[in-house]
Amino acid sequence: MSATHEVTNQVPPLVGHDVAEDPVLLEALHREGAGWAEPDLRALGRLAGSEQAQEWGRVVNDNEPVLRTHDRYGNRIDEVEFHPYWHSLMTVAVENGMHATPWTDPTPGAHVARAAKMFVWTQVEAGHSCPISMTYAVIPTLRSNPELAARYEPLLTARQYDFGLRVPTEKRGLIAGMSMTEKQGGSDVRANTTRATPAGDGTYRLVGHKWFTSAPMSDVFATLAQAPGGLTCFLLPRVLPDGTRNRMHIQRLKDKLGNRSNASAELEYDEAVGWRLGEEGEGVKVILRMVNNTRLDCLLSSAAGMRYGAVQAIHHARHRGAFGSVLIEKPLMRNVLADLVVESEAATLVGMRLAGATDRGEEVIRRIGLAVSKYWVCKRGPAHAAEALECFGGNGYIEESGMPRLYREAPLQSIWEGSGNVAALDALRAMARQPETVEAFFTEVDQASGADPRLDDAIEGLRKELSDLADIEFRARRVVETMALVLQGSLLVRHGSAAVADAFCASRLAGDWGVALGTLPSGVDTEAIIARAAV
């Protein structure tokens, strides 16, 4: 066949780089007390940037999990089959301690190190981070029952990934899931109708239906059900101590917009056996110990997606020519790319700050900081992904670019663990029930007082905003957005690049910013900003 054309002006794939080569991440790693983890983080970053790891991520999304409800003889088995590369991704995550190991690691900064690794490895493939995150988050909830914690915690924190349906205590390592949402309730878990009846031997029998259960192949699940004393949290294993299957039937897998490598299911409890976590009637209080940790991972995952999008967009613009020069030399494209980096670095800084608060037991600032930042960072993710994709032009709309997967994944973090309104109202609830959170918030942001007049003005404006509680619920999104921006601005002014901090304050805080990304005001140092995400 004769050649019809020569292939030119196509961007080479971005492979063979260190994903952990990220100045804001590495600086935060050291500042938050986990500098000792840099060698391991770098090794993980090199794997994340390899062609092999990127192929794992692509293939598991092209080959989605499959539900096998029965075997060939008609026996109920409720198995979910995954591509072998899914297990490769999970193995790396578990062996690197991204699941539950920080809870038993006495090394200062263990949660920060884990957060940095999640940030790097999630850029390879986001779906498998869901069961990793739930395993991390379940430990504080599991400790509501010391006997169960003694039995399962050593296995949940073990750095061995051991897939398969077997008696949990006979495995080398465990993965945990969470099952709360029902058809009629959504985030309103107090409307749950699943019933839990005491069996007289310390266990309960659960009957009901769960509308969303992510990672249904996990070994144990934290779930909510109505016990005689009210809504209660329970631990349910997939396989009972005697080796029989617990009566937790997977009805079907969800056909989702994104997160397609990870199975999400509808689960039927038919006299399923469960052990109580905490007292009857304290289910919300107990499960929130888990939710508050998965919310941190939602924030980190959104930040990781932003970093990935910014890096990919800059790489494309450095190699793609148009109208007489490469795209990155065009002033308007530089504005867009710089704005993507500013958003990315602000998200990374606040995520790592809150991971540090976890390590240091700074519960008050963590409570309010996580509530406002989960709302805002996860809300910004989809807009950021769309803009990064558009930098590729039509090539970004093609699956082979990898950008459509990023775009589909982005909205999920804002939905998981309470969608936008729930997150905003949670911030108001924290301030109303724990007034010390407001004091802690301003103590945090005031550490940058006097460093930038635009930040000072924004902090003062926020104080006035919070002094007027009239119509506060209607204004919740605006109030929480402002809090998140002020917190990010304070962190950038104290710890970030001078160019990034200036661009952030000039746009997000001074109001000299348009509606779309790529509307930074004149005078910002786009060259210095873009260089921070150029690979």
PDB file of C-alpha atoms in Angstrom, residues 139-396:
ATOM      1  CA  ILE A 139     -10.003   1.172  61.514  1.00  0.00           C
ATOM      2  CA  PRO A 140     -11.380   3.938  63.796  1.00  0.00           C
ATOM      3  CA  THR A 141     -14.886   2.498  63.331  1.00  0.00           C
ATOM      4  CA  LEU A 142     -13.693  -1.056  63.950  1.00  0.00           C
ATOM      5  CA  ARG A 143     -12.153   0.042  67.252  1.00  0.00           C
ATOM      6  CA  SER A 144     -15.680   0.641  68.547  1.00  0.00           C
ATOM      7  CA  ASN A 145     -15.604  -3.096  69.269  1.00  0.00           C
ATOM      8  CA  PRO A 146     -12.227  -3.981  70.881  1.00  0.00           C
ATOM      9  CA  GLU A 147     -12.767  -7.716  70.408  1.00  0.00           C
ATOM     10  CA  LEU A 148     -13.360  -7.362  66.670  1.00  0.00           C
ATOM     11  CA  ALA A 149     -10.478  -4.909  66.382  1.00  0.00           C
ATOM     12  CA  ALA A 150      -8.125  -7.399  68.027  1.00  0.00           C
ATOM     13  CA  ARG A 151      -9.235 -10.055  65.555  1.00  0.00           C
ATOM     14  CA  TYR A 152      -9.261  -8.106  62.302  1.00  0.00           C
ATOM     15  CA  GLU A 153      -7.016  -5.067  62.658  1.00  0.00           C
ATOM     16  CA  PRO A 154      -3.709  -6.971  62.289  1.00  0.00           C
ATOM     17  CA  LEU A 155      -5.014  -8.407  59.001  1.00  0.00           C
ATOM     18  CA  LEU A 156      -6.418  -5.105  57.734  1.00  0.00           C
ATOM     19  CA  THR A 157      -3.084  -3.389  58.375  1.00  0.00           C
ATOM     20  CA  ALA A 158      -0.931  -6.193  56.953  1.00  0.00           C
ATOM     21  CA  ARG A 159       1.006  -5.285  53.797  1.00  0.00           C
ATOM     22  CA  GLN A 160      -0.187  -8.354  51.929  1.00  0.00           C
ATOM     23  CA  TYR A 161      -2.928  -8.341  49.332  1.00  0.00           C
ATOM     24  CA  ASP A 162      -4.740 -11.680  49.457  1.00  0.00           C
ATOM     25  CA  PHE A 163      -7.708 -11.700  47.091  1.00  0.00           C
ATOM     26  CA  GLY A 164     -10.390 -14.383  47.287  1.00  0.00           C
ATOM     27  CA  LEU A 165     -13.403 -15.492  49.314  1.00  0.00           C
ATOM     28  CA  ARG A 166     -12.115 -17.328  52.342  1.00  0.00           C
ATOM     29  CA  VAL A 167     -12.535 -17.118  56.115  1.00  0.00           C
ATOM     30  CA  PRO A 168     -11.025 -13.704  56.952  1.00  0.00           C
ATOM     31  CA  THR A 169      -8.908 -14.950  59.844  1.00  0.00           C
ATOM     32  CA  GLU A 170      -7.314 -17.538  57.552  1.00  0.00           C
ATOM     33  CA  LYS A 171      -6.052 -14.922  55.071  1.00  0.00           C
ATOM     34  CA  ARG A 172      -2.760 -13.010  55.061  1.00  0.00           C
ATOM     35  CA  GLY A 173      -4.439  -9.612  54.595  1.00  0.00           C
ATOM     36  CA  LEU A 174      -7.916  -8.133  54.352  1.00  0.00           C
ATOM     37  CA  ILE A 175      -9.750  -5.409  52.443  1.00  0.00           C
ATOM     38  CA  ALA A 176     -12.728  -3.595  53.971  1.00  0.00           C
ATOM     39  CA  GLY A 177     -15.804  -2.020  52.417  1.00  0.00           C
ATOM     40  CA  MET A 178     -18.648   0.233  53.489  1.00  0.00           C
ATOM     41  CA  SER A 179     -22.350  -0.300  52.796  1.00  0.00           C
ATOM     42  CA  MET A 180     -24.759   2.424  53.893  1.00  0.00           C
ATOM     43  CA  THR A 181     -26.866   3.873  51.059  1.00  0.00           C
ATOM     44  CA  GLU A 182     -30.396   2.598  50.461  1.00  0.00           C
ATOM     45  CA  LYS A 183     -32.931   3.362  47.711  1.00  0.00           C
ATOM     46  CA  GLN A 184     -35.127   5.627  49.771  1.00  0.00           C
ATOM     47  CA  GLY A 185     -32.436   7.501  51.698  1.00  0.00           C
ATOM     48  CA  GLY A 186     -29.218   8.320  49.886  1.00  0.00           C
ATOM     49  CA  SER A 187     -27.207  10.477  52.279  1.00  0.00           C
ATOM     50  CA  ASP A 188     -30.173  10.471  54.675  1.00  0.00           C
ATOM     51  CA  VAL A 189     -29.054   7.259  56.355  1.00  0.00           C
ATOM     52  CA  ARG A 190     -31.499   7.714  59.236  1.00  0.00           C
ATOM     53  CA  ALA A 191     -34.181   6.762  56.715  1.00  0.00           C
ATOM     54  CA  ASN A 192     -32.579   3.325  56.277  1.00  0.00           C
ATOM     55  CA  THR A 193     -34.990   0.416  56.591  1.00  0.00           C
ATOM     56  CA  THR A 194     -32.590  -2.550  56.781  1.00  0.00           C
ATOM     57  CA  ARG A 195     -33.415  -4.408  60.002  1.00  0.00           C
ATOM     58  CA  ALA A 196     -31.014  -6.024  62.463  1.00  0.00           C
ATOM     59  CA  THR A 197     -32.438  -8.555  64.912  1.00  0.00           C
ATOM     60  CA  PRO A 198     -30.395  -9.880  67.870  1.00  0.00           C
ATOM     61  CA  ALA A 199     -29.727 -13.607  67.490  1.00  0.00           C
ATOM     62  CA  GLY A 200     -29.096 -14.229  71.191  1.00  0.00           C
ATOM     63  CA  ASP A 201     -25.441 -15.214  70.712  1.00  0.00           C
ATOM     64  CA  GLY A 202     -23.936 -11.742  70.380  1.00  0.00           C
ATOM     65  CA  THR A 203     -24.601 -11.553  66.645  1.00  0.00           C
ATOM     66  CA  TYR A 204     -27.448  -9.983  64.688  1.00  0.00           C
ATOM     67  CA  ARG A 205     -29.367 -11.061  61.592  1.00  0.00           C
ATOM     68  CA  LEU A 206     -29.711  -8.361  58.947  1.00  0.00           C
ATOM     69  CA  VAL A 207     -32.497  -8.188  56.373  1.00  0.00           C
ATOM     70  CA  GLY A 208     -32.678  -5.428  53.775  1.00  0.00           C
ATOM     71  CA  HIS A 209     -31.226  -3.908  50.640  1.00  0.00           C
ATOM     72  CA  LYS A 210     -28.267  -1.614  49.987  1.00  0.00           C
ATOM     73  CA  TRP A 211     -28.455   0.540  46.857  1.00  0.00           C
ATOM     74  CA  PHE A 212     -24.731   1.340  46.557  1.00  0.00           C
ATOM     75  CA  THR A 213     -21.958  -0.874  47.884  1.00  0.00           C
ATOM     76  CA  SER A 214     -18.592  -0.156  46.311  1.00  0.00           C
ATOM     77  CA  ALA A 215     -15.977  -2.907  46.159  1.00  0.00           C
ATOM     78  CA  PRO A 216     -18.445  -5.730  46.978  1.00  0.00           C
ATOM     79  CA  MET A 217     -15.607  -8.273  46.792  1.00  0.00           C
ATOM     80  CA  SER A 218     -14.123  -6.907  50.035  1.00  0.00           C
ATOM     81  CA  ASP A 219     -13.612  -9.275  52.966  1.00  0.00           C
ATOM     82  CA  VAL A 220     -15.541  -7.336  55.626  1.00  0.00           C
ATOM     83  CA  PHE A 221     -18.035  -4.471  55.522  1.00  0.00           C
ATOM     84  CA  ALA A 222     -19.166  -1.748  57.876  1.00  0.00           C
ATOM     85  CA  THR A 223     -22.899  -1.290  57.396  1.00  0.00           C
ATOM     86  CA  LEU A 224     -25.891   0.424  59.004  1.00  0.00           C
ATOM     87  CA  ALA A 225     -29.174  -1.190  60.046  1.00  0.00           C
ATOM     88  CA  GLN A 226     -32.089  -0.491  62.356  1.00  0.00           C
ATOM     89  CA  ALA A 227     -31.600  -2.480  65.577  1.00  0.00           C
ATOM     90  CA  PRO A 228     -34.142  -2.469  68.446  1.00  0.00           C
ATOM     91  CA  GLY A 229     -32.256   0.478  69.959  1.00  0.00           C
ATOM     92  CA  GLY A 230     -32.083   2.499  66.746  1.00  0.00           C
ATOM     93  CA  LEU A 231     -29.731   2.905  63.798  1.00  0.00           C
ATOM     94  CA  THR A 232     -26.628   0.852  64.539  1.00  0.00           C
ATOM     95  CA  CYS A 233     -23.320   0.056  62.839  1.00  0.00           C
ATOM     96  CA  PHE A 234     -22.335  -3.565  62.156  1.00  0.00           C
ATOM     97  CA  LEU A 235     -19.401  -5.509  60.751  1.00  0.00           C
ATOM     98  CA  LEU A 236     -20.319  -8.191  58.236  1.00  0.00           C
ATOM     99  CA  PRO A 237     -17.774 -10.648  56.768  1.00  0.00           C
ATOM    100  CA  ARG A 238     -18.345 -12.113  53.300  1.00  0.00           C
ATOM    101  CA  VAL A 239     -17.352 -15.543  54.656  1.00  0.00           C
ATOM    102  CA  LEU A 240     -18.382 -16.664  58.138  1.00  0.00           C
ATOM    103  CA  PRO A 241     -15.992 -18.278  60.653  1.00  0.00           C
ATOM    104  CA  ASP A 242     -17.329 -21.747  59.784  1.00  0.00           C
ATOM    105  CA  GLY A 243     -16.426 -21.263  56.118  1.00  0.00           C
ATOM    106  CA  THR A 244     -19.963 -20.739  54.805  1.00  0.00           C
ATOM    107  CA  ARG A 245     -20.946 -17.736  52.724  1.00  0.00           C
ATOM    108  CA  ASN A 246     -22.673 -14.971  54.613  1.00  0.00           C
ATOM    109  CA  ARG A 247     -26.090 -14.294  53.124  1.00  0.00           C
ATOM    110  CA  MET A 248     -25.060 -11.079  51.374  1.00  0.00           C
ATOM    111  CA  HIS A 249     -26.259 -11.469  47.785  1.00  0.00           C
ATOM    112  CA  ILE A 250     -24.998  -9.246  44.980  1.00  0.00           C
ATOM    113  CA  GLN A 251     -28.062  -8.430  42.881  1.00  0.00           C
ATOM    114  CA  ARG A 252     -26.259  -6.561  40.107  1.00  0.00           C
ATOM    115  CA  LEU A 253     -23.300  -4.292  39.399  1.00  0.00           C
ATOM    116  CA  LYS A 254     -23.928  -0.622  38.690  1.00  0.00           C
ATOM    117  CA  ASP A 255     -23.386   0.729  35.170  1.00  0.00           C
ATOM    118  CA  LYS A 256     -21.568   3.939  36.098  1.00  0.00           C
ATOM    119  CA  LEU A 257     -20.388   7.080  34.351  1.00  0.00           C
ATOM    120  CA  GLY A 258     -16.832   6.581  35.591  1.00  0.00           C
ATOM    121  CA  ASN A 259     -14.916   4.573  38.176  1.00  0.00           C
ATOM    122  CA  ARG A 260     -15.593   1.662  35.865  1.00  0.00           C
ATOM    123  CA  SER A 261     -12.655  -0.488  36.935  1.00  0.00           C
ATOM    124  CA  ASN A 262     -14.152  -0.687  40.429  1.00  0.00           C
ATOM    125  CA  ALA A 263     -17.267  -2.773  41.011  1.00  0.00           C
ATOM    126  CA  SER A 264     -20.213  -1.084  42.717  1.00  0.00           C
ATOM    127  CA  ALA A 265     -23.188  -3.245  43.565  1.00  0.00           C
ATOM    128  CA  GLU A 266     -26.679  -3.567  44.910  1.00  0.00           C
ATOM    129  CA  LEU A 267     -26.551  -5.890  47.908  1.00  0.00           C
ATOM    130  CA  GLU A 268     -29.350  -7.943  49.432  1.00  0.00           C
ATOM    131  CA  TYR A 269     -29.104  -8.997  53.097  1.00  0.00           C
ATOM    132  CA  ASP A 270     -31.088 -12.184  53.676  1.00  0.00           C
ATOM    133  CA  GLU A 271     -30.554 -12.989  57.364  1.00  0.00           C
ATOM    134  CA  ALA A 272     -26.911 -11.964  56.990  1.00  0.00           C
ATOM    135  CA  VAL A 273     -24.801 -12.342  60.135  1.00  0.00           C
ATOM    136  CA  GLY A 274     -23.322  -9.183  61.627  1.00  0.00           C
ATOM    137  CA  TRP A 275     -21.411  -8.124  64.736  1.00  0.00           C
ATOM    138  CA  ARG A 276     -22.229  -4.814  66.397  1.00  0.00           C
ATOM    139  CA  LEU A 277     -19.767  -1.903  66.278  1.00  0.00           C
ATOM    140  CA  GLY A 278     -20.553   0.474  69.126  1.00  0.00           C
ATOM    141  CA  GLU A 279     -23.837   0.648  70.982  1.00  0.00           C
ATOM    142  CA  GLU A 280     -27.283   0.333  69.483  1.00  0.00           C
ATOM    143  CA  GLY A 281     -28.545   3.687  68.282  1.00  0.00           C
ATOM    144  CA  GLU A 282     -25.040   5.120  67.766  1.00  0.00           C
ATOM    145  CA  GLY A 283     -24.665   3.999  64.169  1.00  0.00           C
ATOM    146  CA  VAL A 284     -24.227   7.443  62.631  1.00  0.00           C
ATOM    147  CA  LYS A 285     -21.646   8.478  65.225  1.00  0.00           C
ATOM    148  CA  VAL A 286     -19.689   5.256  64.702  1.00  0.00           C
ATOM    149  CA  ILE A 287     -19.777   5.202  60.891  1.00  0.00           C
ATOM    150  CA  LEU A 288     -18.761   8.878  60.713  1.00  0.00           C
ATOM    151  CA  ARG A 289     -15.383   7.871  62.117  1.00  0.00           C
ATOM    152  CA  MET A 290     -14.943   6.023  58.831  1.00  0.00           C
ATOM    153  CA  VAL A 291     -16.570   8.661  56.615  1.00  0.00           C
ATOM    154  CA  ASN A 292     -14.352  11.457  57.925  1.00  0.00           C
ATOM    155  CA  ASN A 293     -11.321   9.546  56.698  1.00  0.00           C
ATOM    156  CA  THR A 294     -12.716   8.605  53.305  1.00  0.00           C
ATOM    157  CA  ARG A 295     -13.582  12.294  52.858  1.00  0.00           C
ATOM    158  CA  LEU A 296      -9.885  13.101  53.148  1.00  0.00           C
ATOM    159  CA  ASP A 297      -9.204  10.612  50.370  1.00  0.00           C
ATOM    160  CA  CYS A 298     -11.914  12.207  48.199  1.00  0.00           C
ATOM    161  CA  LEU A 299     -10.033  15.486  48.553  1.00  0.00           C
ATOM    162  CA  LEU A 300      -6.674  13.855  47.814  1.00  0.00           C
ATOM    163  CA  SER A 301      -8.056  12.024  44.789  1.00  0.00           C
ATOM    164  CA  SER A 302      -9.460  15.252  43.330  1.00  0.00           C
ATOM    165  CA  ALA A 303      -6.117  16.962  43.924  1.00  0.00           C
ATOM    166  CA  ALA A 304      -4.326  14.054  42.255  1.00  0.00           C
ATOM    167  CA  GLY A 305      -6.633  14.307  39.241  1.00  0.00           C
ATOM    168  CA  MET A 306      -5.857  18.019  38.968  1.00  0.00           C
ATOM    169  CA  ARG A 307      -2.130  17.379  39.075  1.00  0.00           C
ATOM    170  CA  TYR A 308      -2.454  14.692  36.400  1.00  0.00           C
ATOM    171  CA  GLY A 309      -4.565  16.951  34.184  1.00  0.00           C
ATOM    172  CA  ALA A 310      -2.192  19.909  34.513  1.00  0.00           C
ATOM    173  CA  VAL A 311       0.894  17.793  33.783  1.00  0.00           C
ATOM    174  CA  GLN A 312      -0.717  16.152  30.746  1.00  0.00           C
ATOM    175  CA  ALA A 313      -1.980  19.465  29.358  1.00  0.00           C
ATOM    176  CA  ILE A 314       1.450  21.100  29.677  1.00  0.00           C
ATOM    177  CA  HIS A 315       3.156  18.106  28.075  1.00  0.00           C
ATOM    178  CA  HIS A 316       0.755  18.295  25.136  1.00  0.00           C
ATOM    179  CA  ALA A 317       1.200  22.045  24.747  1.00  0.00           C
ATOM    180  CA  ARG A 318       5.004  21.752  24.763  1.00  0.00           C
ATOM    181  CA  HIS A 319       4.963  19.358  21.796  1.00  0.00           C
ATOM    182  CA  ARG A 320       1.943  20.341  19.709  1.00  0.00           C
ATOM    183  CA  GLY A 321       2.456  23.046  17.097  1.00  0.00           C
ATOM    184  CA  ALA A 322      -0.237  25.391  15.752  1.00  0.00           C
ATOM    185  CA  PHE A 323      -0.276  28.720  13.940  1.00  0.00           C
ATOM    186  CA  GLY A 324       3.480  28.961  13.633  1.00  0.00           C
ATOM    187  CA  SER A 325       4.702  27.862  17.082  1.00  0.00           C
ATOM    188  CA  VAL A 326       4.136  25.283  19.779  1.00  0.00           C
ATOM    189  CA  LEU A 327       0.983  25.825  21.843  1.00  0.00           C
ATOM    190  CA  ILE A 328       2.813  26.581  25.064  1.00  0.00           C
ATOM    191  CA  GLU A 329       4.251  29.745  23.527  1.00  0.00           C
ATOM    192  CA  LYS A 330       0.777  31.211  22.939  1.00  0.00           C
ATOM    193  CA  PRO A 331      -0.081  33.792  25.640  1.00  0.00           C
ATOM    194  CA  LEU A 332      -3.681  32.668  26.031  1.00  0.00           C
ATOM    195  CA  MET A 333      -2.676  29.014  26.321  1.00  0.00           C
ATOM    196  CA  ARG A 334      -0.116  29.991  28.957  1.00  0.00           C
ATOM    197  CA  ASN A 335      -2.894  31.669  30.911  1.00  0.00           C
ATOM    198  CA  VAL A 336      -4.944  28.464  30.827  1.00  0.00           C
ATOM    199  CA  LEU A 337      -2.037  26.212  31.755  1.00  0.00           C
ATOM    200  CA  ALA A 338      -0.909  28.462  34.601  1.00  0.00           C
ATOM    201  CA  ASP A 339      -4.451  28.601  35.984  1.00  0.00           C
ATOM    202  CA  LEU A 340      -4.611  24.787  35.923  1.00  0.00           C
ATOM    203  CA  VAL A 341      -1.376  24.647  37.941  1.00  0.00           C
ATOM    204  CA  VAL A 342      -2.572  27.244  40.456  1.00  0.00           C
ATOM    205  CA  GLU A 343      -5.747  25.243  41.116  1.00  0.00           C
ATOM    206  CA  SER A 344      -3.755  22.021  41.370  1.00  0.00           C
ATOM    207  CA  GLU A 345      -1.185  23.327  43.839  1.00  0.00           C
ATOM    208  CA  ALA A 346      -3.811  24.925  46.082  1.00  0.00           C
ATOM    209  CA  ALA A 347      -5.638  21.574  46.255  1.00  0.00           C
ATOM    210  CA  THR A 348      -2.450  19.618  46.986  1.00  0.00           C
ATOM    211  CA  LEU A 349      -1.375  21.962  49.768  1.00  0.00           C
ATOM    212  CA  VAL A 350      -4.645  21.771  51.669  1.00  0.00           C
ATOM    213  CA  GLY A 351      -4.864  17.985  51.280  1.00  0.00           C
ATOM    214  CA  MET A 352      -1.393  17.486  52.718  1.00  0.00           C
ATOM    215  CA  ARG A 353      -2.029  19.992  55.513  1.00  0.00           C
ATOM    216  CA  LEU A 354      -5.079  18.006  56.611  1.00  0.00           C
ATOM    217  CA  ALA A 355      -3.147  14.736  56.397  1.00  0.00           C
ATOM    218  CA  GLY A 356      -0.636  16.334  58.756  1.00  0.00           C
ATOM    219  CA  ALA A 357      -3.470  17.288  61.096  1.00  0.00           C
ATOM    220  CA  THR A 358      -4.449  13.606  61.176  1.00  0.00           C
ATOM    221  CA  ASP A 359      -0.940  12.637  62.268  1.00  0.00           C
ATOM    222  CA  ARG A 360      -0.722  15.308  64.927  1.00  0.00           C
ATOM    223  CA  GLY A 361      -4.207  14.780  66.313  1.00  0.00           C
ATOM    224  CA  GLU A 362      -5.328  18.316  65.436  1.00  0.00           C
ATOM    225  CA  GLU A 363      -8.955  17.279  65.445  1.00  0.00           C
ATOM    226  CA  VAL A 364     -10.571  20.707  65.557  1.00  0.00           C
ATOM    227  CA  ILE A 365      -8.860  22.259  62.536  1.00  0.00           C
ATOM    228  CA  ARG A 366      -9.114  18.926  60.741  1.00  0.00           C
ATOM    229  CA  ARG A 367     -12.864  18.855  61.341  1.00  0.00           C
ATOM    230  CA  ILE A 368     -13.598  22.262  59.827  1.00  0.00           C
ATOM    231  CA  GLY A 369     -10.760  22.264  57.307  1.00  0.00           C
ATOM    232  CA  LEU A 370     -11.809  18.934  55.854  1.00  0.00           C
ATOM    233  CA  ALA A 371     -15.485  19.928  55.668  1.00  0.00           C
ATOM    234  CA  VAL A 372     -14.845  23.093  53.663  1.00  0.00           C
ATOM    235  CA  SER A 373     -12.005  21.678  51.543  1.00  0.00           C
ATOM    236  CA  LYS A 374     -13.804  18.482  50.618  1.00  0.00           C
ATOM    237  CA  TYR A 375     -16.648  20.629  49.318  1.00  0.00           C
ATOM    238  CA  TRP A 376     -14.520  23.028  47.298  1.00  0.00           C
ATOM    239  CA  VAL A 377     -11.658  20.917  45.964  1.00  0.00           C
ATOM    240  CA  CYS A 378     -13.964  18.119  44.842  1.00  0.00           C
ATOM    241  CA  LYS A 379     -16.331  20.665  43.306  1.00  0.00           C
ATOM    242  CA  ARG A 380     -13.464  22.143  41.279  1.00  0.00           C
ATOM    243  CA  GLY A 381     -12.311  18.768  39.951  1.00  0.00           C
ATOM    244  CA  PRO A 382     -14.761  18.421  37.025  1.00  0.00           C
ATOM    245  CA  ALA A 383     -14.141  21.966  35.730  1.00  0.00           C
ATOM    246  CA  HIS A 384     -10.404  21.403  35.952  1.00  0.00           C
ATOM    247  CA  ALA A 385     -10.604  18.083  34.099  1.00  0.00           C
ATOM    248  CA  ALA A 386     -12.735  19.630  31.347  1.00  0.00           C
ATOM    249  CA  GLU A 387     -10.263  22.468  30.818  1.00  0.00           C
ATOM    250  CA  ALA A 388      -7.267  20.124  30.804  1.00  0.00           C
ATOM    251  CA  LEU A 389      -9.011  17.914  28.244  1.00  0.00           C
ATOM    252  CA  GLU A 390      -9.789  20.918  26.051  1.00  0.00           C
ATOM    253  CA  CYS A 391      -6.088  21.793  25.891  1.00  0.00           C
ATOM    254  CA  PHE A 392      -5.746  18.705  23.678  1.00  0.00           C
ATOM    255  CA  GLY A 393      -8.434  19.887  21.281  1.00  0.00           C
ATOM    256  CA  GLY A 394     -10.204  17.023  19.546  1.00  0.00           C
ATOM    257  CA  ASN A 395      -7.406  14.638  20.542  1.00  0.00           C
ATOM    258  CA  GLY A 396      -8.474  15.037  24.161  1.00  0.00           C
TER     259      GLY A 396
END
